[in-house]
Amino acid sequence: MTHLWFDNQAEEAAKFYTSIFDGSRIVEIVDFGQTAPDSDVTVKTVTFELAGQRYIALDAGPAFTFNEAVSLYIDCADQAEVDYYWSRLLEGGGEEVQCGWLKDRYGLSWQVVPRRLTELTSDPDPERAQRAMQAMFGMRKIDIAAVEAAADGAA
């Protein structure tokens, strides 16, 4: 189970994430109050599910923040899914990064990746795969049609 550390937004983040993914829910919220060694920090855990995957969000103060070493990967069936997740996760102050990566408003990194990109970048023809990979390197949000055109040598 993935455990995510927040300063003071665990419940807000869990509600945000569960509003985006179908079949998602808040499972449990446990407020431990001011039990941390730093007396002004209130500790809370929020257990939630996103599309069947369980996570725990922890409010435990500003000691740790997210960085790009960890990201959550969204396997998208098509461009409509890419567009949906991309726009929803950027709501409220997210940041586009590159190659299908973004940071949401809490600083958590996500990879929003269409299955077609994986197919194209692992094509048995190494030149075709390389053209697809080079096209992806120039993108923030993945544009499947543009990657396909590049793979085909049309871009």
Coordinates of C-alpha atoms in Angstrom, one line a residue:
M1 CA 0.0 0.0 0.0
T2 CA 1.4 3.4 -1.0
H3 CA 1.8 5.8 1.9
L4 CA 1.8 9.6 1.1
W5 CA 3.0 12.3 3.5
F6 CA 1.2 15.6 3.6
D7 CA 1.8 18.7 5.7
N8 CA -1.9 19.4 6.4
Q9 CA -3.9 18.5 3.3
A10 CA -4.3 14.7 3.5
E11 CA -8.1 14.7 3.7
E12 CA -8.4 17.5 1.1
A13 CA -6.1 15.6 -1.3
A14 CA -7.9 12.3 -0.8
K15 CA -11.2 13.9 -1.6
F16 CA -9.7 15.6 -4.6
Y17 CA -8.2 12.3 -5.9
T18 CA -11.3 10.2 -5.3
S19 CA -13.4 12.8 -7.2
I20 CA -11.2 12.1 -10.3
F21 CA -11.1 8.3 -10.5
D22 CA -14.1 6.2 -11.0
G23 CA -14.7 3.5 -8.4
S24 CA -12.8 5.4 -5.8
R25 CA -13.7 6.2 -2.2
I26 CA -12.5 7.4 1.2
V27 CA -12.2 4.2 3.4
E28 CA -11.3 5.7 6.8
I29 CA -10.2 8.9 8.5
V30 CA -8.4 8.7 11.8
D31 CA -7.5 11.9 13.6
F32 CA -4.8 11.3 16.3
G33 CA -4.8 15.0 17.4
Q34 CA -1.6 16.6 18.5
T35 CA 0.4 13.4 19.2
A36 CA 3.5 14.2 17.2
P37 CA 6.8 15.1 18.9
D38 CA 6.2 18.7 17.6
S39 CA 3.2 19.7 19.7
D40 CA 1.8 22.1 17.1
V41 CA 1.4 19.2 14.5
T42 CA -1.9 17.4 14.3
V43 CA -1.5 13.9 13.0
K44 CA -4.3 12.4 10.8
T45 CA -4.4 9.4 8.4
V46 CA -6.8 9.1 5.5
T47 CA -7.1 5.7 3.8
F48 CA -8.6 5.9 0.4
E49 CA -8.9 3.9 -2.8
L50 CA -8.3 5.0 -6.4
A51 CA -9.7 2.5 -9.0
G52 CA -9.2 -0.4 -6.5
Q53 CA -5.7 0.6 -5.3
R54 CA -5.5 1.5 -1.7
Y55 CA -3.4 4.5 -0.4
I56 CA -2.8 6.1 3.0
A57 CA -2.4 9.8 3.2
L58 CA -0.7 11.0 6.4
D59 CA -0.9 14.6 7.8
A60 CA 2.2 14.9 9.9
G61 CA 3.7 18.3 9.3
P62 CA 6.2 19.9 6.9
A63 CA 9.2 17.6 7.6
F64 CA 9.0 15.9 4.2
T65 CA 7.7 16.9 0.8
F66 CA 7.1 15.0 -2.5
N67 CA 9.7 14.9 -5.2
E68 CA 10.0 13.4 -8.7
A69 CA 11.7 10.2 -7.4
V70 CA 8.2 8.8 -6.8
S71 CA 5.2 9.2 -9.2
L72 CA 1.9 7.6 -9.7
Y73 CA 1.3 6.1 -13.2
I74 CA -2.0 6.2 -15.0
D75 CA -2.4 3.8 -17.8
C76 CA -4.8 5.5 -20.3
A77 CA -6.7 3.7 -23.0
D78 CA -6.9 6.6 -25.4
Q79 CA -6.4 10.4 -25.9
A80 CA -9.7 11.2 -24.2
E81 CA -8.5 9.6 -21.0
V82 CA -5.2 11.3 -21.2
D83 CA -6.9 14.7 -21.6
Y84 CA -9.3 14.0 -18.8
Y85 CA -6.7 13.0 -16.2
W86 CA -4.3 15.6 -17.3
S87 CA -6.8 18.5 -16.9
R88 CA -8.3 17.2 -13.7
L89 CA -4.9 16.6 -11.9
L90 CA -3.8 20.1 -12.9
E91 CA -6.9 21.7 -11.3
G92 CA -6.1 24.2 -8.6
G93 CA -2.5 24.9 -9.3
G94 CA -0.8 21.8 -10.7
E95 CA 2.2 22.1 -13.0
E96 CA 2.9 20.4 -16.4
V97 CA 6.3 18.9 -16.5
Q98 CA 7.4 16.8 -19.6
C99 CA 7.0 13.5 -21.3
G100 CA 3.5 12.9 -19.8
W101 CA 4.5 13.9 -16.3
L102 CA 2.8 16.5 -14.1
K103 CA 2.7 17.6 -10.5
D104 CA -0.7 18.1 -8.9
R105 CA -1.4 21.0 -6.6
Y106 CA 0.0 19.0 -3.6
G107 CA 3.3 18.4 -5.4
L108 CA 2.7 14.7 -6.1
S109 CA 4.0 13.6 -9.5
W110 CA 1.8 11.7 -11.9
Q111 CA 2.6 10.0 -15.2
V112 CA -0.4 10.2 -17.6
V113 CA 0.5 7.7 -20.3
P114 CA -1.5 6.4 -23.2
R115 CA -1.0 2.7 -23.9
R116 CA -0.4 3.6 -27.5
L117 CA 2.8 5.5 -26.5
T118 CA 4.2 2.3 -24.9
E119 CA 3.3 0.3 -28.1
L120 CA 5.0 2.9 -30.3
T121 CA 8.2 3.3 -28.2
S122 CA 8.6 -0.5 -28.1
D123 CA 7.9 -1.0 -31.8
P124 CA 10.0 -3.9 -33.3
D125 CA 11.4 -1.4 -35.8
P126 CA 14.0 0.5 -33.8
E127 CA 13.9 3.6 -36.0
R128 CA 10.2 3.8 -35.7
A129 CA 10.4 3.4 -31.9
Q130 CA 13.2 6.1 -31.8
R131 CA 11.1 8.6 -33.7
A132 CA 8.2 8.0 -31.3
M133 CA 10.5 8.5 -28.3
Q134 CA 11.9 11.7 -29.8
A135 CA 8.4 13.1 -30.3
M136 CA 7.5 12.3 -26.7
F137 CA 10.6 14.1 -25.4
G138 CA 9.3 17.3 -27.0
M139 CA 5.8 17.1 -25.3
R140 CA 4.4 17.9 -21.9
K141 CA 0.9 16.2 -22.3
I142 CA 1.2 13.2 -24.7
D143 CA -0.5 13.7 -28.0
I144 CA -1.1 10.3 -29.5
A145 CA -1.7 11.5 -33.0
A146 CA 1.5 13.4 -33.0
V147 CA 3.5 10.5 -31.7
E148 CA 2.0 8.2 -34.3
A149 CA 2.8 10.7 -37.1
A150 CA 6.4 10.9 -35.8
A151 CA 6.7 7.1 -35.6
D152 CA 5.5 6.9 -39.2
G153 CA 8.0 9.5 -40.3
A154 CA 5.3 12.1 -41.2
A155 CA 6.3 14.6 -38.6

